[in-house]
Each structure stands twice: as C-alpha cells, then as structure tokens.
Amino acid sequence: MVASWPEPIVSVQTLSQAGISTVPNRYVKPVHQRPVYNSDQSGLDMEVPVLDMRDVWRKPEGLRRVRNACEEWGFFQVVNHGVDHALMESVRGAWREFFDLPVEVKRKYANSPDTYEGYGSRVGVVKDAKLDWSDYFFLNYLPSSIRNPSKWPSQPPKIRELIEEYGEEVRKLCERLVETLSESLGLEPNHLMKAFGGEDKVGANLRANFYPKCPQPHLTLGLSSHSDPGGITIVLPDEEVAGLQVRRGDCWVTIKSVPNALIVNIGDQVQILSNGIYKSVEHQVVVNSGMDRVSLALFYNPRSDIPIGPVKALLTKDRPALYKPIRFDEYRLLIRQKGPSGKNQVDSLLAST
Ligand code: OGA
Ligand code: NI
C-alpha cells in the first residue's frame, strides 16, 4: 500500500479563494474530457427517474419501475425515503461550515493514500495526473468496528452527532433499497443482502465533497468521470447548485434535484452481483464560476473480505457469468491507486469468452 502522495497536496478551495483568474494546468482536462452540457440529440428520455419509496416498497408495479431505472439509467432520485429533511439540511450545513474553516484547521485531518480517511484533494497516486477541482473529507462508517469518530471533524460543534444521526438513517434506507433491488431482480427479498455478506457485515463510507467556484469551469471537472466501486451510493445533493451529470448514451444529463430527494446510484458491485442486468453508470461533476457546491455521498458496500461475483440464481444458459469474482477490498485498492477512470475497472473483470 502506498503511504504518501506523489506531490504536495493543494487545497482547491484555497486556490479558488485566492481569486485566480485562470485554472492552473494541473486541473486542465484534455479536450475530450471537458464538460458537455445536456447535448440532447438522442431522442432518449433525458430526466433521471424519480421514485417514491411508498410506491415501490413491496409493490410489483413500483418494482418494475425500479428495475427499469436500474437497467436504463443506473440512477434514480428517491422521495419519501424516510430520512428526515431537517437532518439532511443540518448535516449539509455542518459540512459547509467545516469546509469554511481556515485551511490550517482542516489540514490537521489531512489524509494519506493508505486509508484515505480524512481531508483530501486527490484520489489516485499517479504522478503528474490531471487533478479534479474539488476537496473532500472521507470517513469510515460501517462496520462499526472500523468507525473512529476521533478522526472525524470536531468542528462545527455538532458535526459528529449529525454524521452519526444521518448515517444511521441512510443505513436504514440502504437496507430497504437492497431489499427492493433484490425483489426487483426477481430474487427473494433477502437474497441480495446475503450476497452482500449480511447487514451486520456490510461496509459504508461517507464522502463530503466541496466543489469550489472555478474561474474557467469549461476547462476542468469537479470530479472526473467514474463509476462508483461499491454497492449502492446515496447522494445528498446541493439543492441550490446543480453539477452531477450522468452518462446517457453519448450525452451527459445534469440531474435537476427534486426538493428533499436523495439520489441513488448503482455501483460496480451491484453490476457484478446482478451479472450486468443493473448498470453502474458513469457520472461526473461539473463546476461553475458563481457558486461553491457541497454534496454528501454515502457508499454502501458489500462485506469486503468475501468474493463478490454474479448471483447464481440470475445465471442462465443464455446469460452465463459475465464477471470473475473478486473481493471488494482488492477491487477498491485498484481504484485507490489509479483514481477515477470511467468504467475501466469493472470492465477489466469481464470473464474473457
Ligand atoms: C462521488 C460522486 C457526486 C456529487 O462522490 O462518487 O459521484 O454530486 N459524487 O458530488
Ligand atoms: Ni460517484
């Protein structure tokens, strides 16, 4: 495991606050990776589906819509998800306050590439890599044996309690969602959770993202195109500032957040477990020159020390296993070394035919 970064870390927020008028070369993406805004020429539906948890929970018609969203988009927004709206706002506000602290205070939590836990500004240890226009704070939440609140921010005063409270509510939502995904795949309600290794053994991490305003947003990205490595991701978006884009055919669709909704997306492990029926779809974040953006992603992952491969009940003669099993800890290590790179990682597991 690599213990340190290949270059000194620069907080992007500090760069942005210094009022620079051009983006340093380290953040300038090659032309083909630069942002494209809703180039809608495909004739495809261009709105990420919005699902109401009350309509999909144990309801055949709703489960069909879940299946359709996961096959077609790999993304949906969910309302009536059970997570308290005031809590969503408080936790997002607390993170905003954290990022507004002086950089010397935040640096006390500086992370390193061996665990990624803490305050950071890059993913991947490839020297001279192009970097993303964002800072983040990454922490472990589940299993509770690896939870270490002393590594979490201690300011603003309520932030640790808010993280715990929010984490708990989202954990419950994730359990319901995994059950819903299982049923929508035609499996027994608990089948997918068993394949995850059981609810007391799953992993979860939280990543608070800060995307500072940017003098030349068309040259860079807040977060480069990637698919999420884990099971499912729940994103609490910034309601005032859009930025998350989802790949749709050859286009990028910017998500318009519905008030109080959470964004759910399928990660690589669910693509693997579902044998490719559900798609872990590429997404990226664009920035803008007017406003900072804060989002909070909770990654809900299978147990990390068991092989994850396609669920046997989903295999048929016509659709044999597409992926070779791999443990999630091994899989994640590959991503943590390389940084975000589209869907290369999951594609590398395709069993050669
Ligand atoms: C992520 C991610 C989206 C966002 O953290 O993996 O895709 O809106 N975040 O910040
Ligand atoms: Ni993501």
Tab-separated table of C-alpha atoms and ligand atoms in Angstrom:
chain	number	residue	atom	x	y	z
A	1	MET	CA	0.000	0.000	0.000
A	2	VAL	CA	1.277	3.465	-0.871
A	3	ALA	CA	1.772	5.628	2.204
A	4	SER	CA	2.113	9.095	0.731
A	5	TRP	CA	1.043	11.304	-2.157
A	6	PRO	CA	3.353	11.724	-5.160
A	7	GLU	CA	3.161	15.540	-4.966
A	8	PRO	CA	2.319	18.097	-2.256
A	9	ILE	CA	-1.421	18.476	-1.766
A	10	VAL	CA	-3.009	21.785	-2.700
A	11	SER	CA	-6.440	22.649	-1.342
A	12	VAL	CA	-8.570	23.668	-4.326
A	13	GLN	CA	-10.711	25.827	-2.088
A	14	THR	CA	-7.623	27.841	-1.141
A	15	LEU	CA	-6.753	28.288	-4.817
A	16	SER	CA	-10.285	29.402	-5.564
A	17	GLN	CA	-10.360	31.832	-2.645
A	18	ALA	CA	-7.076	33.382	-3.775
A	19	GLY	CA	-9.093	34.747	-6.695
A	20	ILE	CA	-7.007	33.309	-9.532
A	21	SER	CA	-8.426	34.103	-12.963
A	22	THR	CA	-7.154	31.046	-14.818
A	23	VAL	CA	-7.174	27.380	-13.903
A	24	PRO	CA	-3.672	26.012	-13.238
A	25	ASN	CA	-2.530	23.475	-15.790
A	26	ARG	CA	-2.805	20.599	-13.285
A	27	TYR	CA	-6.590	20.905	-13.491
A	28	VAL	CA	-6.987	21.497	-17.222
A	29	LYS	CA	-8.505	18.354	-18.739
A	30	PRO	CA	-7.785	17.050	-22.225
A	31	VAL	CA	-10.319	18.404	-24.711
A	32	HIS	CA	-12.335	15.160	-24.971
A	33	GLN	CA	-12.898	15.091	-21.194
A	34	ARG	CA	-14.086	18.661	-20.801
A	35	PRO	CA	-17.689	19.275	-19.782
A	36	VAL	CA	-20.548	18.988	-22.242
A	37	TYR	CA	-23.886	20.378	-21.158
A	38	ASN	CA	-27.050	18.414	-21.952
A	39	SER	CA	-26.452	17.784	-25.617
A	40	ASP	CA	-29.845	16.228	-26.144
A	41	GLN	CA	-29.921	14.793	-29.654
A	42	SER	CA	-30.550	11.181	-28.887
A	43	GLY	CA	-34.323	11.023	-28.700
A	44	LEU	CA	-33.890	9.275	-25.330
A	45	ASP	CA	-35.716	10.344	-22.215
A	46	MET	CA	-33.470	12.941	-20.562
A	47	GLU	CA	-34.701	13.084	-16.964
A	48	VAL	CA	-33.340	10.783	-14.301
A	49	PRO	CA	-36.348	8.809	-12.939
A	50	VAL	CA	-37.895	9.984	-9.667
A	51	LEU	CA	-39.297	7.206	-7.473
A	52	ASP	CA	-41.424	7.445	-4.356
A	53	MET	CA	-40.363	4.866	-1.774
A	54	ARG	CA	-44.010	4.412	-0.758
A	55	ASP	CA	-44.900	3.321	-4.305
A	56	VAL	CA	-42.007	0.927	-4.794
A	57	TRP	CA	-41.730	-0.804	-1.422
A	58	ARG	CA	-43.135	-4.318	-1.957
A	59	LYS	CA	-45.320	-3.176	-4.850
A	60	PRO	CA	-44.997	-5.106	-8.144
A	61	GLU	CA	-45.678	-2.090	-10.341
A	62	GLY	CA	-43.175	0.015	-8.396
A	63	LEU	CA	-40.572	-2.766	-8.526
A	64	ARG	CA	-40.873	-2.756	-12.294
A	65	ARG	CA	-40.051	0.938	-12.300
A	66	VAL	CA	-37.051	0.322	-10.057
A	67	ARG	CA	-35.860	-2.341	-12.446
A	68	ASN	CA	-36.299	-0.064	-15.404
A	69	ALA	CA	-34.365	2.766	-13.705
A	70	CYS	CA	-31.500	0.438	-12.747
A	71	GLU	CA	-31.268	-1.140	-16.197
A	72	GLU	CA	-31.612	2.060	-18.180
A	73	TRP	CA	-30.026	4.732	-16.004
A	74	GLY	CA	-28.229	3.158	-13.061
A	75	PHE	CA	-29.566	6.223	-11.233
A	76	PHE	CA	-32.783	7.481	-9.697
A	77	GLN	CA	-33.918	10.142	-7.290
A	78	VAL	CA	-35.959	8.918	-4.350
A	79	VAL	CA	-38.555	10.801	-2.302
A	80	ASN	CA	-40.371	9.700	0.856
A	81	HIS	CA	-37.160	7.871	1.651
A	82	GLY	CA	-37.565	8.131	5.424
A	83	VAL	CA	-34.539	10.362	6.051
A	84	ASP	CA	-35.564	13.453	7.977
A	85	HIS	CA	-35.456	16.560	5.781
A	86	ALA	CA	-34.279	18.879	8.544
A	87	LEU	CA	-31.455	16.443	9.321
A	88	MET	CA	-30.425	16.444	5.659
A	89	GLU	CA	-30.210	20.200	5.733
A	90	SER	CA	-28.337	20.311	9.036
A	91	VAL	CA	-25.722	17.778	8.017
A	92	ARG	CA	-25.112	19.515	4.706
A	93	GLY	CA	-24.866	22.851	6.528
A	94	ALA	CA	-22.413	21.407	9.048
A	95	TRP	CA	-20.144	20.190	6.250
A	96	ARG	CA	-20.314	23.574	4.592
A	97	GLU	CA	-19.179	25.126	7.878
A	98	PHE	CA	-16.364	22.602	8.124
A	99	PHE	CA	-15.071	23.484	4.661
A	100	ASP	CA	-15.331	27.177	5.550
A	101	LEU	CA	-12.814	26.716	8.379
A	102	PRO	CA	-9.285	28.011	7.801
A	103	VAL	CA	-7.138	25.612	5.806
A	104	GLU	CA	-4.712	25.179	8.734
A	105	VAL	CA	-7.548	23.728	10.816
A	106	LYS	CA	-8.664	21.366	8.052
A	107	ARG	CA	-5.098	20.252	7.386
A	108	LYS	CA	-4.996	18.630	10.810
A	109	TYR	CA	-7.181	15.966	9.237
A	110	ALA	CA	-5.060	15.599	6.085
A	111	ASN	CA	-5.437	12.107	4.639
A	112	SER	CA	-2.969	9.748	3.015
A	113	PRO	CA	-3.492	7.170	0.285
A	114	ASP	CA	-3.205	4.174	2.612
A	115	THR	CA	-6.705	4.626	4.107
A	116	TYR	CA	-7.992	7.826	2.501
A	117	GLU	CA	-9.620	8.712	5.800
A	118	GLY	CA	-9.642	12.460	6.411
A	119	TYR	CA	-9.407	15.695	4.455
A	120	GLY	CA	-8.013	15.422	0.944
A	121	SER	CA	-7.842	16.883	-2.529
A	122	ARG	CA	-6.999	13.963	-4.774
A	123	VAL	CA	-7.745	10.309	-5.440
A	124	GLY	CA	-5.036	8.184	-7.004
A	125	VAL	CA	-1.263	8.271	-6.648
A	126	VAL	CA	-0.234	8.517	-10.280
A	127	LYS	CA	2.428	11.228	-10.510
A	128	ASP	CA	1.604	14.184	-12.813
A	129	ALA	CA	-2.028	13.064	-13.144
A	130	LYS	CA	-4.569	15.750	-14.017
A	131	LEU	CA	-6.464	16.648	-10.862
A	132	ASP	CA	-10.103	17.406	-10.124
A	133	TRP	CA	-11.459	20.765	-8.983
A	134	SER	CA	-12.588	19.666	-5.511
A	135	ASP	CA	-11.659	18.910	-1.927
A	136	TYR	CA	-13.308	16.240	0.189
A	137	PHE	CA	-13.491	14.567	3.560
A	138	PHE	CA	-13.660	10.782	3.588
A	139	LEU	CA	-14.582	8.700	6.619
A	140	ASN	CA	-15.426	5.127	7.533
A	141	TYR	CA	-18.879	4.482	8.930
A	142	LEU	CA	-19.538	0.709	8.808
A	143	PRO	CA	-18.750	-1.867	10.032
A	144	SER	CA	-18.837	-0.029	13.343
A	145	SER	CA	-15.596	-1.776	14.354
A	146	ILE	CA	-13.710	0.497	11.930
A	147	ARG	CA	-15.629	3.643	12.844
A	148	ASN	CA	-13.360	6.143	14.546
A	149	PRO	CA	-15.099	9.439	15.337
A	150	SER	CA	-11.840	10.878	16.681
A	151	LYS	CA	-10.737	11.069	13.024
A	152	TRP	CA	-13.888	12.961	12.105
A	153	PRO	CA	-14.051	16.756	12.247
A	154	SER	CA	-14.650	18.167	15.729
A	155	GLN	CA	-15.862	21.492	14.315
A	156	PRO	CA	-18.514	22.787	13.891
A	157	PRO	CA	-19.533	21.513	17.362
A	158	LYS	CA	-22.474	19.318	16.334
A	159	ILE	CA	-20.929	17.720	13.262
A	160	ARG	CA	-20.030	14.326	14.750
A	161	GLU	CA	-23.537	13.782	16.139
A	162	LEU	CA	-25.036	14.861	12.834
A	163	ILE	CA	-22.846	12.423	10.907
A	164	GLU	CA	-23.935	9.582	13.212
A	165	GLU	CA	-27.600	10.507	13.011
A	166	TYR	CA	-27.571	10.957	9.264
A	167	GLY	CA	-25.504	7.798	8.775
A	168	GLU	CA	-27.996	5.797	10.812
A	169	GLU	CA	-30.993	6.983	8.807
A	170	VAL	CA	-29.268	6.402	5.491
A	171	ARG	CA	-28.122	2.960	6.625
A	172	LYS	CA	-31.784	2.034	7.207
A	173	LEU	CA	-32.705	3.388	3.791
A	174	CYS	CA	-29.909	1.348	2.209
A	175	GLU	CA	-31.210	-1.822	3.839
A	176	ARG	CA	-34.630	-1.154	2.334
A	177	LEU	CA	-33.111	-0.318	-1.027
A	178	VAL	CA	-31.027	-3.505	-1.144
A	179	GLU	CA	-34.190	-5.461	-0.385
A	180	THR	CA	-36.034	-3.541	-3.098
A	181	LEU	CA	-33.269	-4.180	-5.629
A	182	SER	CA	-33.312	-7.864	-4.729
A	183	GLU	CA	-37.052	-8.148	-5.341
A	184	SER	CA	-36.852	-6.067	-8.500
A	185	LEU	CA	-34.338	-8.600	-9.859
A	186	GLY	CA	-36.863	-11.363	-9.190
A	187	LEU	CA	-34.954	-12.655	-6.154
A	188	GLU	CA	-36.156	-13.299	-2.607
A	189	PRO	CA	-36.177	-10.050	-0.598
A	190	ASN	CA	-33.094	-11.011	1.466
A	191	HIS	CA	-31.116	-12.691	-1.317
A	192	LEU	CA	-29.050	-9.663	-2.332
A	193	MET	CA	-28.273	-8.692	1.276
A	194	LYS	CA	-26.993	-12.227	1.867
A	195	ALA	CA	-24.772	-11.858	-1.192
A	196	PHE	CA	-23.517	-8.561	0.324
A	197	GLY	CA	-22.361	-10.653	3.299
A	198	GLY	CA	-25.242	-9.792	5.657
A	199	GLU	CA	-26.355	-6.449	7.066
A	200	ASP	CA	-24.117	-6.664	10.127
A	201	LYS	CA	-21.022	-7.146	7.946
A	202	VAL	CA	-21.556	-4.576	5.182
A	203	GLY	CA	-19.295	-1.567	4.846
A	204	ALA	CA	-20.175	2.099	4.480
A	205	ASN	CA	-18.100	5.223	3.941
A	206	LEU	CA	-19.066	8.825	3.774
A	207	ARG	CA	-17.520	11.347	1.433
A	208	ALA	CA	-18.306	15.033	1.823
A	209	ASN	CA	-17.440	16.816	-1.417
A	210	PHE	CA	-16.625	20.503	-1.729
A	211	TYR	CA	-16.543	21.918	-5.262
A	212	PRO	CA	-15.186	25.476	-5.112
A	213	LYS	CA	-16.256	28.011	-7.694
A	214	CYS	CA	-13.962	27.981	-10.645
A	215	PRO	CA	-12.758	30.788	-12.929
A	216	GLN	CA	-12.809	28.588	-16.081
A	217	PRO	CA	-15.346	25.826	-15.470
A	218	HIS	CA	-15.364	24.682	-19.118
A	219	LEU	CA	-11.725	23.507	-18.828
A	220	THR	CA	-11.984	21.214	-15.837
A	221	LEU	CA	-14.249	18.916	-13.817
A	222	GLY	CA	-15.163	18.862	-10.134
A	223	LEU	CA	-14.984	15.093	-10.264
A	224	SER	CA	-13.832	13.168	-13.325
A	225	SER	CA	-15.976	10.560	-14.976
A	226	HIS	CA	-16.139	7.386	-12.894
A	227	SER	CA	-18.480	4.683	-11.753
A	228	ASP	CA	-18.754	4.082	-8.010
A	229	PRO	CA	-16.818	0.991	-6.946
A	230	GLY	CA	-19.160	-0.166	-4.169
A	231	GLY	CA	-22.708	-1.497	-3.818
A	232	ILE	CA	-25.067	1.463	-3.906
A	233	THR	CA	-24.466	5.173	-3.330
A	234	ILE	CA	-26.819	7.680	-1.757
A	235	VAL	CA	-26.008	11.275	-2.675
A	236	LEU	CA	-27.343	14.217	-0.746
A	237	PRO	CA	-27.020	16.923	-3.402
A	238	ASP	CA	-26.662	20.651	-3.020
A	239	GLU	CA	-30.173	21.846	-3.710
A	240	GLU	CA	-29.074	25.268	-4.833
A	241	VAL	CA	-26.252	24.255	-7.171
A	242	ALA	CA	-26.547	21.569	-9.847
A	243	GLY	CA	-23.428	19.771	-11.045
A	244	LEU	CA	-23.845	15.999	-11.074
A	245	GLN	CA	-24.045	14.626	-14.603
A	246	VAL	CA	-24.971	11.101	-15.623
A	247	ARG	CA	-23.877	9.412	-18.837
A	248	ARG	CA	-26.813	8.682	-21.117
A	249	GLY	CA	-25.744	7.180	-24.449
A	250	ASP	CA	-23.372	9.773	-25.869
A	251	CYS	CA	-24.793	12.585	-23.731
A	252	TRP	CA	-24.336	13.894	-20.229
A	253	VAL	CA	-27.553	14.611	-18.359
A	254	THR	CA	-27.357	17.106	-15.482
A	255	ILE	CA	-29.540	15.993	-12.579
A	256	LYS	CA	-32.171	18.534	-11.542
A	257	SER	CA	-32.712	17.785	-7.916
A	258	VAL	CA	-36.240	17.441	-6.691
A	259	PRO	CA	-36.741	19.133	-3.280
A	260	ASN	CA	-35.752	16.847	-0.374
A	261	ALA	CA	-34.917	13.937	-2.678
A	262	LEU	CA	-31.834	11.775	-2.363
A	263	ILE	CA	-30.005	10.467	-5.407
A	264	VAL	CA	-29.425	6.714	-5.564
A	265	ASN	CA	-26.995	5.056	-7.923
A	266	ILE	CA	-25.872	1.541	-8.655
A	267	GLY	CA	-22.197	0.789	-8.004
A	268	ASP	CA	-19.867	-1.715	-9.660
A	269	GLN	CA	-20.538	-4.416	-7.032
A	270	VAL	CA	-24.269	-4.464	-7.833
A	271	GLN	CA	-23.460	-4.540	-11.542
A	272	ILE	CA	-21.295	-7.592	-10.830
A	273	LEU	CA	-23.809	-9.282	-8.465
A	274	SER	CA	-26.664	-8.730	-10.935
A	275	ASN	CA	-24.469	-10.122	-13.721
A	276	GLY	CA	-24.705	-6.884	-15.634
A	277	ILE	CA	-28.512	-6.593	-15.517
A	278	TYR	CA	-28.149	-3.464	-13.398
A	279	LYS	CA	-25.679	-0.883	-14.603
A	280	SER	CA	-23.191	1.092	-12.633
A	281	VAL	CA	-23.319	4.158	-14.827
A	282	GLU	CA	-20.559	6.689	-15.366
A	283	HIS	CA	-21.064	10.079	-13.823
A	284	GLN	CA	-19.054	13.248	-13.262
A	285	VAL	CA	-19.391	16.620	-11.615
A	286	VAL	CA	-19.141	19.963	-13.419
A	287	VAL	CA	-18.306	23.169	-11.585
A	288	ASN	CA	-19.286	26.772	-12.204
A	289	SER	CA	-17.902	30.250	-11.726
A	290	GLY	CA	-20.607	31.595	-9.434
A	291	MET	CA	-21.170	29.207	-6.545
A	292	ASP	CA	-19.437	26.606	-4.415
A	293	ARG	CA	-21.217	23.247	-4.239
A	294	VAL	CA	-21.395	20.801	-1.330
A	295	SER	CA	-22.608	17.212	-1.613
A	296	LEU	CA	-22.508	14.210	0.651
A	297	ALA	CA	-22.129	10.680	-0.728
A	298	LEU	CA	-22.692	7.593	1.398
A	299	PHE	CA	-21.259	4.449	-0.172
A	300	TYR	CA	-22.938	1.245	0.985
A	301	ASN	CA	-20.764	-1.713	0.157
A	302	PRO	CA	-20.686	-5.490	0.414
A	303	ARG	CA	-18.566	-7.110	3.089
A	304	SER	CA	-15.014	-6.524	1.922
A	305	ASP	CA	-13.394	-9.905	2.633
A	306	ILE	CA	-15.567	-12.326	0.661
A	307	PRO	CA	-15.532	-12.897	-3.108
A	308	ILE	CA	-18.247	-10.947	-4.909
A	309	GLY	CA	-19.420	-12.483	-8.164
A	310	PRO	CA	-22.667	-12.842	-10.112
A	311	VAL	CA	-25.600	-14.240	-8.061
A	312	LYS	CA	-26.121	-17.862	-9.196
A	313	ALA	CA	-29.913	-17.554	-9.356
A	314	LEU	CA	-29.522	-14.937	-12.090
A	315	LEU	CA	-27.391	-17.089	-14.390
A	316	THR	CA	-28.914	-18.868	-17.340
A	317	LYS	CA	-27.569	-20.814	-20.283
A	318	ASP	CA	-28.018	-17.761	-22.441
A	319	ARG	CA	-26.566	-15.453	-19.851
A	320	PRO	CA	-23.636	-17.148	-18.115
A	321	ALA	CA	-21.484	-15.318	-15.550
A	322	LEU	CA	-20.026	-12.173	-17.082
A	323	TYR	CA	-17.608	-11.346	-14.269
A	324	LYS	CA	-14.882	-13.081	-12.351
A	325	PRO	CA	-15.435	-12.895	-8.565
A	326	ILE	CA	-13.199	-10.504	-6.627
A	327	ARG	CA	-13.145	-9.328	-3.017
A	328	PHE	CA	-14.223	-5.713	-2.554
A	329	ASP	CA	-11.065	-4.796	-0.612
A	330	GLU	CA	-8.930	-5.939	-3.561
A	331	TYR	CA	-11.152	-4.171	-6.051
A	332	ARG	CA	-11.088	-0.898	-4.133
A	333	LEU	CA	-7.338	-0.973	-3.854
A	334	LEU	CA	-7.016	-0.891	-7.639
A	335	ILE	CA	-9.244	2.196	-7.827
A	336	ARG	CA	-7.487	3.951	-4.979
A	337	GLN	CA	-4.197	3.679	-6.822
A	338	LYS	CA	-5.423	4.841	-10.208
A	339	GLY	CA	-8.070	7.414	-9.361
A	340	PRO	CA	-11.306	7.906	-11.296
A	341	SER	CA	-11.221	6.431	-14.792
A	342	GLY	CA	-14.645	5.848	-16.278
A	343	LYS	CA	-15.673	2.211	-16.214
A	344	ASN	CA	-12.294	0.656	-16.847
A	345	GLN	CA	-12.185	-1.139	-13.531
A	346	VAL	CA	-15.384	-3.132	-13.745
A	347	ASP	CA	-14.786	-3.855	-17.429
A	348	SER	CA	-11.439	-5.422	-16.531
A	349	LEU	CA	-13.325	-8.154	-14.644
A	350	LEU	CA	-15.244	-9.313	-17.673
A	351	ALA	CA	-14.635	-13.036	-17.953
A	352	SER	CA	-12.957	-13.498	-21.316
A	353	THR	CA	-15.130	-15.515	-23.632
B	1	OGA	C1	-18.985	10.589	-5.692
B	1	OGA	C2	-19.910	11.336	-6.580
B	1	OGA	C3	-21.413	13.180	-6.865
B	1	OGA	C4	-21.654	14.552	-6.340
B	1	OGA	O1	-18.623	11.157	-4.613
B	1	OGA	O2	-18.631	9.445	-6.048
B	1	OGA	O3	-20.176	10.864	-7.658
B	1	OGA	O4	-22.684	15.119	-6.699
B	1	OGA	N1	-20.416	12.488	-6.131
B	1	OGA	O5	-20.826	15.076	-5.594
B	2	NI	NI	-19.619	8.789	-7.788
